PDB file of C-alpha atoms and ligand atoms in Angstrom:
ATOM      1  CA  MET A   1       0.053   0.014  -0.058  1.00  0.00           C
ATOM      2  CA  SER A   2       1.286   3.492  -0.906  1.00  0.00           C
ATOM      3  CA  SER A   3       1.009   6.395   1.782  1.00  0.00           C
ATOM      4  CA  VAL A   4       1.124   8.874  -0.887  1.00  0.00           C
ATOM      5  CA  ILE A   5      -0.128   8.536  -4.361  1.00  0.00           C
ATOM      6  CA  VAL A   6       0.528  11.396  -6.922  1.00  0.00           C
ATOM      7  CA  VAL A   7      -1.650  11.839 -10.234  1.00  0.00           C
ATOM      8  CA  GLY A   8       0.115  14.232 -12.372  1.00  0.00           C
ATOM      9  CA  SER A   9       2.634  15.240 -15.073  1.00  0.00           C
ATOM     10  CA  ALA A  10       6.152  14.556 -15.679  1.00  0.00           C
ATOM     11  CA  ASN A  11       8.306  16.946 -17.840  1.00  0.00           C
ATOM     12  CA  VAL A  12      11.810  17.213 -19.044  1.00  0.00           C
ATOM     13  CA  ASP A  13      12.877  20.616 -18.109  1.00  0.00           C
ATOM     14  CA  GLN A  14      15.201  22.605 -20.248  1.00  0.00           C
ATOM     15  CA  VAL A  15      16.617  25.278 -17.974  1.00  0.00           C
ATOM     16  CA  PHE A  16      18.310  28.338 -19.136  1.00  0.00           C
ATOM     17  CA  ARG A  17      20.038  30.386 -16.604  1.00  0.00           C
ATOM     18  CA  VAL A  18      19.905  34.153 -17.410  1.00  0.00           C
ATOM     19  CA  GLU A  19      20.854  37.386 -15.717  1.00  0.00           C
ATOM     20  CA  ARG A  20      17.216  38.537 -16.222  1.00  0.00           C
ATOM     21  CA  ILE A  21      14.146  37.115 -17.821  1.00  0.00           C
ATOM     22  CA  PRO A  22      13.809  38.753 -21.471  1.00  0.00           C
ATOM     23  CA  SER A  23      10.906  41.168 -22.145  1.00  0.00           C
ATOM     24  CA  PRO A  24       8.753  40.616 -25.179  1.00  0.00           C
ATOM     25  CA  GLY A  25      10.736  41.014 -28.414  1.00  0.00           C
ATOM     26  CA  GLU A  26      13.907  40.887 -26.628  1.00  0.00           C
ATOM     27  CA  THR A  27      16.813  38.262 -26.974  1.00  0.00           C
ATOM     28  CA  VAL A  28      19.137  37.586 -24.006  1.00  0.00           C
ATOM     29  CA  LEU A  29      22.068  35.234 -23.855  1.00  0.00           C
ATOM     30  CA  SER A  30      22.027  32.379 -21.477  1.00  0.00           C
ATOM     31  CA  THR A  31      24.725  32.184 -18.697  1.00  0.00           C
ATOM     32  CA  GLY A  32      24.166  28.263 -18.398  1.00  0.00           C
ATOM     33  CA  PHE A  33      21.980  25.452 -19.602  1.00  0.00           C
ATOM     34  CA  SER A  34      20.908  22.196 -18.186  1.00  0.00           C
ATOM     35  CA  THR A  35      18.257  19.458 -18.664  1.00  0.00           C
ATOM     36  CA  ALA A  36      16.520  17.915 -15.691  1.00  0.00           C
ATOM     37  CA  ARG A  37      13.505  15.757 -14.662  1.00  0.00           C
ATOM     38  CA  GLY A  38      10.642  17.802 -13.627  1.00  0.00           C
ATOM     39  CA  GLY A  39       6.825  18.286 -14.017  1.00  0.00           C
ATOM     40  CA  LYS A  40       4.832  19.102 -11.010  1.00  0.00           C
ATOM     41  CA  GLY A  41       3.608  15.690 -10.549  1.00  0.00           C
ATOM     42  CA  GLN A  42       7.027  13.930 -10.792  1.00  0.00           C
ATOM     43  CA  ASN A  43       8.445  16.658  -8.507  1.00  0.00           C
ATOM     44  CA  GLN A  44       5.763  16.087  -5.897  1.00  0.00           C
ATOM     45  CA  ALA A  45       6.146  12.350  -6.200  1.00  0.00           C
ATOM     46  CA  VAL A  46       9.811  12.373  -5.762  1.00  0.00           C
ATOM     47  CA  ALA A  47       9.699  14.985  -2.837  1.00  0.00           C
ATOM     48  CA  ALA A  48       7.304  12.538  -1.064  1.00  0.00           C
ATOM     49  CA  ALA A  49       9.379   9.655  -1.648  1.00  0.00           C
ATOM     50  CA  ARG A  50      12.541  11.274  -0.659  1.00  0.00           C
ATOM     51  CA  ALA A  51      10.844  12.480   2.526  1.00  0.00           C
ATOM     52  CA  GLY A  52      10.242   8.784   3.426  1.00  0.00           C
ATOM     53  CA  ALA A  53       6.609   8.092   2.243  1.00  0.00           C
ATOM     54  CA  PRO A  54       5.953   4.924   0.302  1.00  0.00           C
ATOM     55  CA  THR A  55       4.843   6.725  -2.897  1.00  0.00           C
ATOM     56  CA  ALA A  56       3.138   5.667  -6.177  1.00  0.00           C
ATOM     57  CA  PHE A  57       2.843   7.725  -9.237  1.00  0.00           C
ATOM     58  CA  ILE A  58       0.154   7.655 -12.022  1.00  0.00           C
ATOM     59  CA  ALA A  59       1.327   9.740 -14.987  1.00  0.00           C
ATOM     60  CA  ALA A  60       1.918   9.388 -18.933  1.00  0.00           C
ATOM     61  CA  LEU A  61       5.394   9.548 -20.415  1.00  0.00           C
ATOM     62  CA  GLY A  62       6.249   9.615 -24.025  1.00  0.00           C
ATOM     63  CA  ASP A  63       7.857   6.423 -25.806  1.00  0.00           C
ATOM     64  CA  ASP A  64      11.203   8.418 -26.134  1.00  0.00           C
ATOM     65  CA  ALA A  65      14.444   8.572 -24.518  1.00  0.00           C
ATOM     66  CA  PHE A  66      13.298  11.264 -22.123  1.00  0.00           C
ATOM     67  CA  GLY A  67      10.344   8.954 -20.958  1.00  0.00           C
ATOM     68  CA  SER A  68      12.950   5.995 -20.464  1.00  0.00           C
ATOM     69  CA  ASP A  69      15.310   8.321 -18.519  1.00  0.00           C
ATOM     70  CA  THR A  70      12.401   9.542 -16.412  1.00  0.00           C
ATOM     71  CA  ARG A  71      11.208   6.033 -15.507  1.00  0.00           C
ATOM     72  CA  ALA A  72      14.607   5.013 -14.604  1.00  0.00           C
ATOM     73  CA  GLY A  73      14.908   7.970 -12.475  1.00  0.00           C
ATOM     74  CA  LEU A  74      11.619   7.484 -10.678  1.00  0.00           C
ATOM     75  CA  ILE A  75      12.464   3.944  -9.859  1.00  0.00           C
ATOM     76  CA  ASP A  76      15.980   5.114  -8.515  1.00  0.00           C
ATOM     77  CA  ASP A  77      13.963   7.448  -6.172  1.00  0.00           C
ATOM     78  CA  GLY A  78      11.865   4.448  -5.064  1.00  0.00           C
ATOM     79  CA  VAL A  79       8.650   5.649  -6.563  1.00  0.00           C
ATOM     80  CA  ASP A  80       6.235   2.900  -7.591  1.00  0.00           C
ATOM     81  CA  VAL A  81       5.695   3.316 -11.365  1.00  0.00           C
ATOM     82  CA  THR A  82       3.162   0.607 -11.774  1.00  0.00           C
ATOM     83  CA  GLY A  83       0.705   3.380 -12.920  1.00  0.00           C
ATOM     84  CA  VAL A  84       3.259   5.148 -15.294  1.00  0.00           C
ATOM     85  CA  ARG A  85       2.264   4.685 -18.926  1.00  0.00           C
ATOM     86  CA  SER A  86       4.518   4.917 -21.939  1.00  0.00           C
ATOM     87  CA  LEU A  87       2.337   6.279 -24.695  1.00  0.00           C
ATOM     88  CA  ASP A  88       2.852   7.037 -28.389  1.00  0.00           C
ATOM     89  CA  ALA A  89       3.662  10.729 -27.902  1.00  0.00           C
ATOM     90  CA  ALA A  90       6.471  13.084 -26.782  1.00  0.00           C
ATOM     91  CA  THR A  91       7.291  13.142 -23.170  1.00  0.00           C
ATOM     92  CA  GLY A  92       6.150  16.583 -21.704  1.00  0.00           C
ATOM     93  CA  THR A  93       8.848  19.323 -21.828  1.00  0.00           C
ATOM     94  CA  ALA A  94       9.091  22.624 -19.861  1.00  0.00           C
ATOM     95  CA  LEU A  95      11.193  25.509 -20.901  1.00  0.00           C
ATOM     96  CA  ILE A  96      12.440  27.416 -17.953  1.00  0.00           C
ATOM     97  CA  ALA A  97      14.354  30.590 -17.489  1.00  0.00           C
ATOM     98  CA  VAL A  98      15.844  31.294 -14.331  1.00  0.00           C
ATOM     99  CA  ASP A  99      17.128  34.761 -13.414  1.00  0.00           C
ATOM    100  CA  SER A 100      19.915  35.902 -11.083  1.00  0.00           C
ATOM    101  CA  ALA A 101      17.397  36.339  -8.403  1.00  0.00           C
ATOM    102  CA  GLY A 102      16.447  32.681  -8.661  1.00  0.00           C
ATOM    103  CA  GLU A 103      13.139  33.628  -9.936  1.00  0.00           C
ATOM    104  CA  ASN A 104      11.612  31.691 -13.075  1.00  0.00           C
ATOM    105  CA  THR A 105       9.264  31.763 -15.841  1.00  0.00           C
ATOM    106  CA  ILE A 106       8.126  28.343 -17.305  1.00  0.00           C
ATOM    107  CA  ILE A 107       6.362  27.396 -20.594  1.00  0.00           C
ATOM    108  CA  VAL A 108       5.082  23.711 -20.497  1.00  0.00           C
ATOM    109  CA  GLU A 109       4.423  21.713 -23.552  1.00  0.00           C
ATOM    110  CA  ALA A 110       2.080  18.828 -22.046  1.00  0.00           C
ATOM    111  CA  GLY A 111       3.005  16.129 -24.648  1.00  0.00           C
ATOM    112  CA  ALA A 112       2.047  12.759 -23.273  1.00  0.00           C
ATOM    113  CA  ASN A 113       0.600  14.433 -20.175  1.00  0.00           C
ATOM    114  CA  ARG A 114      -2.558  15.366 -22.037  1.00  0.00           C
ATOM    115  CA  LEU A 115      -3.073  11.889 -22.910  1.00  0.00           C
ATOM    116  CA  LEU A 116      -3.474  10.845 -19.347  1.00  0.00           C
ATOM    117  CA  VAL A 117      -7.368  10.276 -19.488  1.00  0.00           C
ATOM    118  CA  ASP A 118      -7.874   6.742 -18.751  1.00  0.00           C
ATOM    119  CA  LEU A 119      -7.751   5.775 -15.170  1.00  0.00           C
ATOM    120  CA  GLN A 120      -8.180   1.988 -14.984  1.00  0.00           C
ATOM    121  CA  SER A 121      -9.336  -0.134 -12.092  1.00  0.00           C
ATOM    122  CA  ALA A 122      -5.789  -0.771 -11.037  1.00  0.00           C
ATOM    123  CA  ASP A 123      -5.408   2.912 -10.738  1.00  0.00           C
ATOM    124  CA  ALA A 124      -8.664   3.317  -8.658  1.00  0.00           C
ATOM    125  CA  ALA A 125      -7.436   0.459  -6.432  1.00  0.00           C
ATOM    126  CA  ALA A 126      -4.118   2.097  -5.830  1.00  0.00           C
ATOM    127  CA  ILE A 127      -5.752   5.442  -5.120  1.00  0.00           C
ATOM    128  CA  ALA A 128      -8.243   3.972  -2.705  1.00  0.00           C
ATOM    129  CA  ALA A 129      -5.444   2.208  -0.954  1.00  0.00           C
ATOM    130  CA  SER A 130      -3.326   5.346  -0.300  1.00  0.00           C
ATOM    131  CA  SER A 131      -3.473   7.841   2.741  1.00  0.00           C
ATOM    132  CA  VAL A 132      -3.005  10.890   0.541  1.00  0.00           C
ATOM    133  CA  LEU A 133      -3.714  11.674  -3.043  1.00  0.00           C
ATOM    134  CA  ALA A 134      -1.681  14.587  -4.383  1.00  0.00           C
ATOM    135  CA  MET A 135      -2.594  16.319  -7.716  1.00  0.00           C
ATOM    136  CA  GLN A 136      -1.946  19.436  -9.817  1.00  0.00           C
ATOM    137  CA  LEU A 137      -3.207  20.863 -12.876  1.00  0.00           C
ATOM    138  CA  GLU A 138      -0.785  19.810 -15.677  1.00  0.00           C
ATOM    139  CA  ILE A 139      -2.956  16.920 -16.753  1.00  0.00           C
ATOM    140  CA  PRO A 140      -6.603  16.864 -18.117  1.00  0.00           C
ATOM    141  CA  LEU A 141      -8.895  18.406 -15.715  1.00  0.00           C
ATOM    142  CA  GLU A 142     -11.474  15.356 -16.163  1.00  0.00           C
ATOM    143  CA  THR A 143      -8.708  13.004 -14.709  1.00  0.00           C
ATOM    144  CA  VAL A 144      -8.096  15.225 -11.774  1.00  0.00           C
ATOM    145  CA  ILE A 145     -11.836  15.176 -11.064  1.00  0.00           C
ATOM    146  CA  ALA A 146     -12.057  11.437 -11.698  1.00  0.00           C
ATOM    147  CA  ALA A 147      -9.169  10.758  -9.244  1.00  0.00           C
ATOM    148  CA  ALA A 148     -10.607  12.853  -6.452  1.00  0.00           C
ATOM    149  CA  ARG A 149     -14.063  11.251  -6.983  1.00  0.00           C
ATOM    150  CA  ILE A 150     -12.305   7.803  -6.408  1.00  0.00           C
ATOM    151  CA  ALA A 151     -10.320   8.896  -3.360  1.00  0.00           C
ATOM    152  CA  ARG A 152     -13.553  10.515  -1.953  1.00  0.00           C
ATOM    153  CA  ALA A 153     -15.204   7.402  -2.155  1.00  0.00           C
ATOM    154  CA  GLY A 154     -12.900   5.906   0.325  1.00  0.00           C
ATOM    155  CA  ASP A 155     -10.643   7.287   3.168  1.00  0.00           C
ATOM    156  CA  THR A 156      -8.046   8.764   1.033  1.00  0.00           C
ATOM    157  CA  THR A 157      -7.387  12.645   1.835  1.00  0.00           C
ATOM    158  CA  VAL A 158      -7.460  14.650  -1.502  1.00  0.00           C
ATOM    159  CA  MET A 159      -4.956  17.375  -1.804  1.00  0.00           C
ATOM    160  CA  LEU A 160      -4.933  19.674  -4.942  1.00  0.00           C
ATOM    161  CA  ASN A 161      -2.146  21.924  -5.825  1.00  0.00           C
ATOM    162  CA  ALA A 162      -3.925  24.252  -8.123  1.00  0.00           C
ATOM    163  CA  ALA A 163      -0.956  25.102 -10.250  1.00  0.00           C
ATOM    164  CA  PRO A 164      -0.988  26.146 -13.026  1.00  0.00           C
ATOM    165  CA  ILE A 165      -4.102  28.041 -12.080  1.00  0.00           C
ATOM    166  CA  ARG A 166      -7.210  27.743 -14.112  1.00  0.00           C
ATOM    167  CA  ASP A 167     -10.951  28.060 -13.142  1.00  0.00           C
ATOM    168  CA  LEU A 168     -12.072  25.151 -11.292  1.00  0.00           C
ATOM    169  CA  PRO A 169     -15.622  23.674 -11.191  1.00  0.00           C
ATOM    170  CA  ASP A 170     -17.364  23.442  -7.861  1.00  0.00           C
ATOM    171  CA  GLU A 171     -17.601  19.669  -8.091  1.00  0.00           C
ATOM    172  CA  LEU A 172     -13.742  19.500  -7.808  1.00  0.00           C
ATOM    173  CA  LEU A 173     -13.525  22.242  -5.070  1.00  0.00           C
ATOM    174  CA  SER A 174     -15.966  20.560  -2.895  1.00  0.00           C
ATOM    175  CA  SER A 175     -14.378  17.046  -3.162  1.00  0.00           C
ATOM    176  CA  LEU A 176     -11.002  18.479  -1.860  1.00  0.00           C
ATOM    177  CA  ASP A 177      -9.766  18.078   1.623  1.00  0.00           C
ATOM    178  CA  ILE A 178      -6.754  20.249   1.187  1.00  0.00           C
ATOM    179  CA  LEU A 179      -6.053  23.100  -1.349  1.00  0.00           C
ATOM    180  CA  VAL A 180      -2.452  24.292  -1.729  1.00  0.00           C
ATOM    181  CA  VAL A 181      -2.037  27.463  -3.678  1.00  0.00           C
ATOM    182  CA  ASN A 182       0.389  30.384  -3.860  1.00  0.00           C
ATOM    183  CA  GLU A 183      -0.567  33.998  -3.572  1.00  0.00           C
ATOM    184  CA  HIS A 184      -1.408  34.481  -7.133  1.00  0.00           C
ATOM    185  CA  GLU A 185      -3.314  31.287  -7.309  1.00  0.00           C
ATOM    186  CA  ALA A 186      -5.310  32.060  -4.192  1.00  0.00           C
ATOM    187  CA  SER A 187      -6.209  35.400  -5.487  1.00  0.00           C
ATOM    188  CA  HIS A 188      -7.455  33.957  -8.827  1.00  0.00           C
ATOM    189  CA  LEU A 189      -9.599  31.410  -6.829  1.00  0.00           C
ATOM    190  CA  ALA A 190     -10.874  33.838  -4.323  1.00  0.00           C
ATOM    191  CA  GLY A 191     -11.800  36.726  -6.947  1.00  0.00           C
ATOM    192  CA  GLU A 192     -13.088  39.599  -4.800  1.00  0.00           C
ATOM    193  CA  ARG A 193     -13.254  37.573  -1.613  1.00  0.00           C
ATOM    194  CA  ASP A 194     -10.804  37.269   1.072  1.00  0.00           C
ATOM    195  CA  TRP A 195      -8.461  34.201   0.805  1.00  0.00           C
ATOM    196  CA  ARG A 196     -10.054  32.981   4.010  1.00  0.00           C
ATOM    197  CA  GLU A 197     -13.443  32.584   2.235  1.00  0.00           C
ATOM    198  CA  LEU A 198     -11.798  29.683   0.204  1.00  0.00           C
ATOM    199  CA  THR A 199     -12.283  27.593   3.306  1.00  0.00           C
ATOM    200  CA  GLU A 200     -15.995  27.804   2.698  1.00  0.00           C
ATOM    201  CA  GLN A 201     -15.372  25.484  -0.202  1.00  0.00           C
ATOM    202  CA  VAL A 202     -12.238  23.426   1.029  1.00  0.00           C
ATOM    203  CA  PRO A 203     -11.770  22.971   4.834  1.00  0.00           C
ATOM    204  CA  VAL A 204      -7.973  23.368   4.621  1.00  0.00           C
ATOM    205  CA  VAL A 205      -6.319  25.826   2.546  1.00  0.00           C
ATOM    206  CA  VAL A 206      -2.434  26.368   2.424  1.00  0.00           C
ATOM    207  CA  VAL A 207      -1.111  29.498   0.908  1.00  0.00           C
ATOM    208  CA  THR A 208       2.683  29.131   0.073  1.00  0.00           C
ATOM    209  CA  LEU A 209       4.430  32.557   0.518  1.00  0.00           C
ATOM    210  CA  GLY A 210       7.721  32.093  -1.074  1.00  0.00           C
ATOM    211  CA  SER A 211      10.562  33.232   1.307  1.00  0.00           C
ATOM    212  CA  GLU A 212       7.950  34.187   3.763  1.00  0.00           C
ATOM    213  CA  GLY A 213       6.940  30.610   4.460  1.00  0.00           C
ATOM    214  CA  ALA A 214       3.275  29.457   4.350  1.00  0.00           C
ATOM    215  CA  LEU A 215      -0.129  30.104   5.791  1.00  0.00           C
ATOM    216  CA  LEU A 216      -2.553  27.765   7.042  1.00  0.00           C
ATOM    217  CA  LEU A 217      -6.200  28.436   6.754  1.00  0.00           C
ATOM    218  CA  ARG A 218      -8.871  26.152   8.525  1.00  0.00           C
ATOM    219  CA  ARG A 219     -12.540  26.493   8.522  1.00  0.00           C
ATOM    220  CA  GLY A 220     -13.605  28.242  11.751  1.00  0.00           C
ATOM    221  CA  LEU A 221     -10.061  28.299  13.112  1.00  0.00           C
ATOM    222  CA  ASP A 222      -7.282  30.959  13.629  1.00  0.00           C
ATOM    223  CA  GLU A 223      -4.865  31.176  10.727  1.00  0.00           C
ATOM    224  CA  VAL A 224      -1.174  29.812  11.546  1.00  0.00           C
ATOM    225  CA  ARG A 225       1.826  31.222   9.817  1.00  0.00           C
ATOM    226  CA  VAL A 226       5.012  29.306   9.491  1.00  0.00           C
ATOM    227  CA  ALA A 227       8.142  31.401   8.689  1.00  0.00           C
ATOM    228  CA  ALA A 228      10.744  30.066   6.235  1.00  0.00           C
ATOM    229  CA  PRO A 229      14.327  30.232   7.329  1.00  0.00           C
ATOM    230  CA  SER A 230      16.363  32.761   5.668  1.00  0.00           C
ATOM    231  CA  VAL A 231      18.451  31.131   2.916  1.00  0.00           C
ATOM    232  CA  HIS A 232      20.387  31.961  -0.188  1.00  0.00           C
ATOM    233  CA  ALA A 233      18.008  31.092  -2.950  1.00  0.00           C
ATOM    234  CA  VAL A 234      19.426  30.477  -6.385  1.00  0.00           C
ATOM    235  CA  ASP A 235      16.487  28.630  -8.167  1.00  0.00           C
ATOM    236  CA  ALA A 236      12.779  28.729  -7.004  1.00  0.00           C
ATOM    237  CA  THR A 237      11.956  25.914  -9.606  1.00  0.00           C
ATOM    238  CA  GLY A 238      10.078  23.100  -7.926  1.00  0.00           C
ATOM    239  CA  ALA A 239      10.046  24.708  -4.583  1.00  0.00           C
ATOM    240  CA  GLY A 240       6.334  24.552  -4.436  1.00  0.00           C
ATOM    241  CA  ASP A 241       6.257  20.954  -5.515  1.00  0.00           C
ATOM    242  CA  THR A 242       8.734  20.096  -2.868  1.00  0.00           C
ATOM    243  CA  PHE A 243       6.536  21.792  -0.382  1.00  0.00           C
ATOM    244  CA  CYS A 244       3.416  19.686  -1.547  1.00  0.00           C
ATOM    245  CA  GLY A 245       5.239  16.393  -1.852  1.00  0.00           C
ATOM    246  CA  VAL A 246       6.722  16.651   1.605  1.00  0.00           C
ATOM    247  CA  PHE A 247       3.556  18.040   3.134  1.00  0.00           C
ATOM    248  CA  ALA A 248       1.829  15.054   1.771  1.00  0.00           C
ATOM    249  CA  ALA A 249       4.528  12.718   3.300  1.00  0.00           C
ATOM    250  CA  GLY A 250       4.145  14.320   6.611  1.00  0.00           C
ATOM    251  CA  LEU A 251       0.425  13.924   6.552  1.00  0.00           C
ATOM    252  CA  ALA A 252       0.564  10.327   5.443  1.00  0.00           C
ATOM    253  CA  GLU A 253       2.982   9.599   8.109  1.00  0.00           C
ATOM    254  CA  GLY A 254       0.574  10.965  10.731  1.00  0.00           C
ATOM    255  CA  MET A 255       1.798  14.438  11.430  1.00  0.00           C
ATOM    256  CA  GLU A 256      -0.552  17.098  12.560  1.00  0.00           C
ATOM    257  CA  LEU A 257      -1.289  19.912   9.993  1.00  0.00           C
ATOM    258  CA  GLU A 258       1.035  22.440  11.574  1.00  0.00           C
ATOM    259  CA  GLN A 259       3.870  20.084  12.001  1.00  0.00           C
ATOM    260  CA  ALA A 260       3.572  18.901   8.314  1.00  0.00           C
ATOM    261  CA  LEU A 261       3.639  22.524   7.375  1.00  0.00           C
ATOM    262  CA  ARG A 262       6.917  23.242   9.090  1.00  0.00           C
ATOM    263  CA  PHE A 263       8.304  20.044   7.766  1.00  0.00           C
ATOM    264  CA  ALA A 264       7.277  21.065   4.137  1.00  0.00           C
ATOM    265  CA  VAL A 265       8.537  24.864   4.726  1.00  0.00           C
ATOM    266  CA  THR A 266      11.918  23.438   5.650  1.00  0.00           C
ATOM    267  CA  ALA A 267      12.006  21.185   2.721  1.00  0.00           C
ATOM    268  CA  ALA A 268      11.080  23.797   0.309  1.00  0.00           C
ATOM    269  CA  SER A 269      13.707  26.251   1.745  1.00  0.00           C
ATOM    270  CA  LEU A 270      16.392  23.674   1.249  1.00  0.00           C
ATOM    271  CA  SER A 271      15.240  22.973  -2.450  1.00  0.00           C
ATOM    272  CA  VAL A 272      15.750  26.585  -3.579  1.00  0.00           C
ATOM    273  CA  GLN A 273      19.475  26.514  -2.596  1.00  0.00           C
ATOM    274  CA  SER A 274      20.447  24.384  -5.766  1.00  0.00           C
ATOM    275  CA  TYR A 275      19.372  24.281  -9.280  1.00  0.00           C
ATOM    276  CA  GLY A 276      16.617  22.345 -10.864  1.00  0.00           C
ATOM    277  CA  ALA A 277      13.439  20.777  -9.877  1.00  0.00           C
ATOM    278  CA  VAL A 278      14.188  16.996  -9.208  1.00  0.00           C
ATOM    279  CA  PRO A 279      17.935  17.454  -8.693  1.00  0.00           C
ATOM    280  CA  SER A 280      17.227  20.091  -5.706  1.00  0.00           C
ATOM    281  CA  ILE A 281      14.665  18.062  -3.652  1.00  0.00           C
ATOM    282  CA  PRO A 282      16.099  17.136  -0.435  1.00  0.00           C
ATOM    283  CA  LEU A 283      16.391  13.813   1.162  1.00  0.00           C
ATOM    284  CA  ARG A 284      14.641  12.926   4.585  1.00  0.00           C
ATOM    285  CA  ALA A 285      17.844  13.210   6.621  1.00  0.00           C
ATOM    286  CA  GLN A 286      18.590  16.901   5.154  1.00  0.00           C
ATOM    287  CA  ILE A 287      14.952  17.868   6.167  1.00  0.00           C
ATOM    288  CA  ASP A 288      15.380  16.478   9.607  1.00  0.00           C
ATOM    289  CA  ALA A 289      18.691  18.098  10.150  1.00  0.00           C
ATOM    290  CA  ALA A 290      17.211  21.443   9.185  1.00  0.00           C
ATOM    291  CA  THR A 291      13.845  21.347  10.783  1.00  0.00           C
ATOM    292  CA  PRO A 292      13.558  23.523  13.977  1.00  0.00           C
ATOM    293  CA  ARG A 293      12.727  21.578  17.100  1.00  0.00           C
TER     294      ARG A 293
HETATM  295  O1  RIB B 301       6.708  23.517 -10.691  1.00  0.00           O
HETATM  296  C1  RIB B 301       7.926  23.428 -11.423  1.00  0.00           C
HETATM  297  C2  RIB B 301       7.626  22.477 -12.645  1.00  0.00           C
HETATM  298  O2  RIB B 301       6.571  23.224 -13.455  1.00  0.00           O
HETATM  299  C3  RIB B 301       8.984  22.318 -13.428  1.00  0.00           C
HETATM  300  O3  RIB B 301       9.628  21.135 -13.118  1.00  0.00           O
HETATM  301  C4  RIB B 301       8.152  22.233 -14.893  1.00  0.00           C
HETATM  302  O4  RIB B 301       8.246  21.004 -15.429  1.00  0.00           O
HETATM  303  C5  RIB B 301       6.768  22.654 -14.743  1.00  0.00           C
HETATM  304  O5  RIB B 301       5.939  21.545 -14.765  1.00  0.00           O
END
């Protein structure tokens, strides 16, 4: 049985380091280039596994070299890849620019991720057998809704990281136990309302605040703010995913929300100190060593 199951995307990240992000119509020269495993789903699955949770991943890769490398990498990280398909398509690709302040812009070509539309009975059984289902929005929305429905029918906690943000149907929001968003995503979903009002639809809302840490909003309870340690950030790519995967792992392990939040904030602060999405995700021993007691 998996403690955490992630239904989501896997990409190959093509990362360009630049002094600053180019403006429209402008060309800039890169100061470095690398290719790394990424995609919000893969990043969260790896983060959960490295944090110590038995983790399974349901995803779609292309039948190309990137797909084979990704599968091998997931296996190396101890992720159960039974639900990872190899389809007749290109593996998803992300074009990422990271500036000298560690901020990024990302363009995703979904490739095989957009073909993840066929949850099978084995996928449903794996979701139902897991403690926490973690999802994002880089795969078709119908798959996210279907997976949430399966989880809701059992005891699996449903967590959605609403990234990249889009309008979400009430049916999905009302099937969530936990919503994780950054400030921009929170404002998109709340519209004119205060972020706190999102808890009328989802009982637990976590707003990640970058270098400021994270905010926990719960229906009917006072908000809790967890500060992030002050670190030298070189690349924020995948920090939110590290947060989500480690938060899911903490909850699956039985941590209380606030403890899991501190655990996840610490992990995210470690991830921004090195480059790349998957390459920067910390191991459990590193998170434990850096977690304030
Ligand atoms: O959240 C970071 C991720 O967004 C990158 O790894 C990239 O692949 C995109 O999915």
